[in-house]
Amino acid sequence: MKKIIKLLAVVICVFAFTACSEETFTNLQDGVYRAEYKDFDVYGWKDYIEITVEDGEISELVFDAVNMEDDSLKSEDENYKSQMEPIVGTYPAKYNADLINQFLESGKISSVDVVAGATQSTGSFKTLLTGIVPNIKAGNTEVVLVDNFVAEK
């Protein structure tokens, strides 16, 4: 019986999350909104998303990570790119653009597919998008601090 209750709870949570994420980007308030992780990751990066809304529509969307040592951007780190691309076939500037384009084409968080070689970043992108939705709907431009995404192993 406990297993059935747990399964039912999981199904309800998944349904609720999916239903909410399907219509999250409607009735948007104009402004510039930012969500970022509370903490830097073990490599010294902190993911963030910044969304500009004009006339109720997303006019700009930025997804990147800032380095704790020098405030540099992961998407501009050539050393990071040269180490990552040969191994997994992608790099931050490339997968960031892919994630952003997927979302902008559909307007739905749930429609964003995992980018091969960037599973953790795909999860971060979706987590930060989900975290910023209430502020965009309310017109609250305070920075949203989100618990860091941790991929399942």
Short mmCIF file of N, CA, C and O in Angstrom, two decimals, residues 14-26 103 106-112 130 133 137:
data_model
loop_
_atom_site.label_atom_id
_atom_site.label_comp_id
_atom_site.label_asym_id
_atom_site.label_seq_id
_atom_site.Cartn_x
_atom_site.Cartn_y
_atom_site.Cartn_z
N VAL A 14 4.76 14.79 -10.95
CA VAL A 14 5.21 14.88 -12.34
C VAL A 14 4.14 15.56 -13.19
O VAL A 14 4.42 16.45 -13.99
N PHE A 15 2.88 15.18 -12.99
CA PHE A 15 1.79 15.79 -13.75
C PHE A 15 1.70 17.28 -13.44
O PHE A 15 1.59 18.11 -14.33
N ALA A 16 1.79 17.63 -12.15
CA ALA A 16 1.69 19.04 -11.77
C ALA A 16 2.84 19.84 -12.36
O ALA A 16 2.64 20.93 -12.89
N PHE A 17 4.05 19.31 -12.31
CA PHE A 17 5.21 20.01 -12.86
C PHE A 17 5.06 20.17 -14.36
O PHE A 17 5.28 21.24 -14.90
N THR A 18 4.66 19.11 -15.05
CA THR A 18 4.51 19.17 -16.51
C THR A 18 3.40 20.13 -16.89
O THR A 18 3.57 20.95 -17.79
N ALA A 19 2.29 20.08 -16.20
CA ALA A 19 1.18 20.97 -16.53
C ALA A 19 1.59 22.43 -16.33
O ALA A 19 1.27 23.28 -17.14
N CYS A 20 2.29 22.71 -15.24
CA CYS A 20 2.72 24.08 -14.98
C CYS A 20 3.73 24.54 -16.02
O CYS A 20 3.68 25.66 -16.47
N SER A 21 4.64 23.65 -16.38
CA SER A 21 5.69 24.06 -17.31
C SER A 21 5.17 24.22 -18.72
O SER A 21 5.78 24.89 -19.53
N GLU A 22 4.03 23.63 -19.04
CA GLU A 22 3.49 23.74 -20.39
C GLU A 22 2.97 25.15 -20.69
O GLU A 22 2.97 25.56 -21.82
N GLU A 23 2.52 25.86 -19.68
CA GLU A 23 1.98 27.19 -19.95
C GLU A 23 2.67 28.27 -19.13
O GLU A 23 2.08 29.29 -18.81
N THR A 24 3.91 28.06 -18.80
CA THR A 24 4.60 28.96 -17.89
C THR A 24 4.89 30.34 -18.48
O THR A 24 4.96 31.30 -17.74
N PHE A 25 5.08 30.45 -19.75
CA PHE A 25 5.54 31.72 -20.31
C PHE A 25 4.43 32.45 -21.05
O PHE A 25 4.57 32.83 -22.21
N THR A 26 3.34 32.68 -20.32
CA THR A 26 2.25 33.50 -20.80
C THR A 26 2.04 34.62 -19.79
O THR A 26 2.48 34.52 -18.65
N PHE A 103 13.98 26.26 -26.54
CA PHE A 103 12.95 26.86 -25.71
C PHE A 103 12.18 27.94 -26.45
O PHE A 103 10.95 27.98 -26.42
N SER A 106 9.54 26.63 -28.95
CA SER A 106 8.33 26.02 -28.40
C SER A 106 7.67 26.86 -27.32
O SER A 106 6.45 26.78 -27.14
N GLY A 107 8.45 27.62 -26.57
CA GLY A 107 7.91 28.36 -25.44
C GLY A 107 7.59 27.47 -24.25
O GLY A 107 6.95 27.90 -23.30
N LYS A 108 8.05 26.22 -24.31
CA LYS A 108 7.74 25.26 -23.24
C LYS A 108 9.02 24.65 -22.69
O LYS A 108 9.84 24.14 -23.44
N ILE A 109 9.14 24.68 -21.38
CA ILE A 109 10.31 24.08 -20.74
C ILE A 109 10.37 22.59 -21.04
O ILE A 109 11.43 22.04 -21.32
N SER A 110 9.22 21.94 -21.02
CA SER A 110 9.17 20.49 -21.22
C SER A 110 9.58 20.08 -22.63
O SER A 110 9.90 18.92 -22.87
N SER A 111 9.59 21.02 -23.57
CA SER A 111 9.97 20.70 -24.95
C SER A 111 11.46 20.78 -25.19
O SER A 111 11.94 20.47 -26.28
N VAL A 112 12.21 21.21 -24.20
CA VAL A 112 13.66 21.31 -24.34
C VAL A 112 14.27 19.93 -24.13
O VAL A 112 14.16 19.35 -23.04
N THR A 130 12.43 27.32 -14.71
CA THR A 130 11.31 27.05 -13.81
C THR A 130 11.34 28.01 -12.63
O THR A 130 10.30 28.52 -12.21
N VAL A 133 10.03 31.79 -13.51
CA VAL A 133 8.67 32.00 -13.99
C VAL A 133 7.82 32.87 -13.06
O VAL A 133 7.20 33.84 -13.52
N LYS A 137 6.01 36.55 -14.20
CA LYS A 137 4.55 36.75 -14.19
C LYS A 137 4.14 37.86 -13.24
O LYS A 137 3.17 38.57 -13.49
#
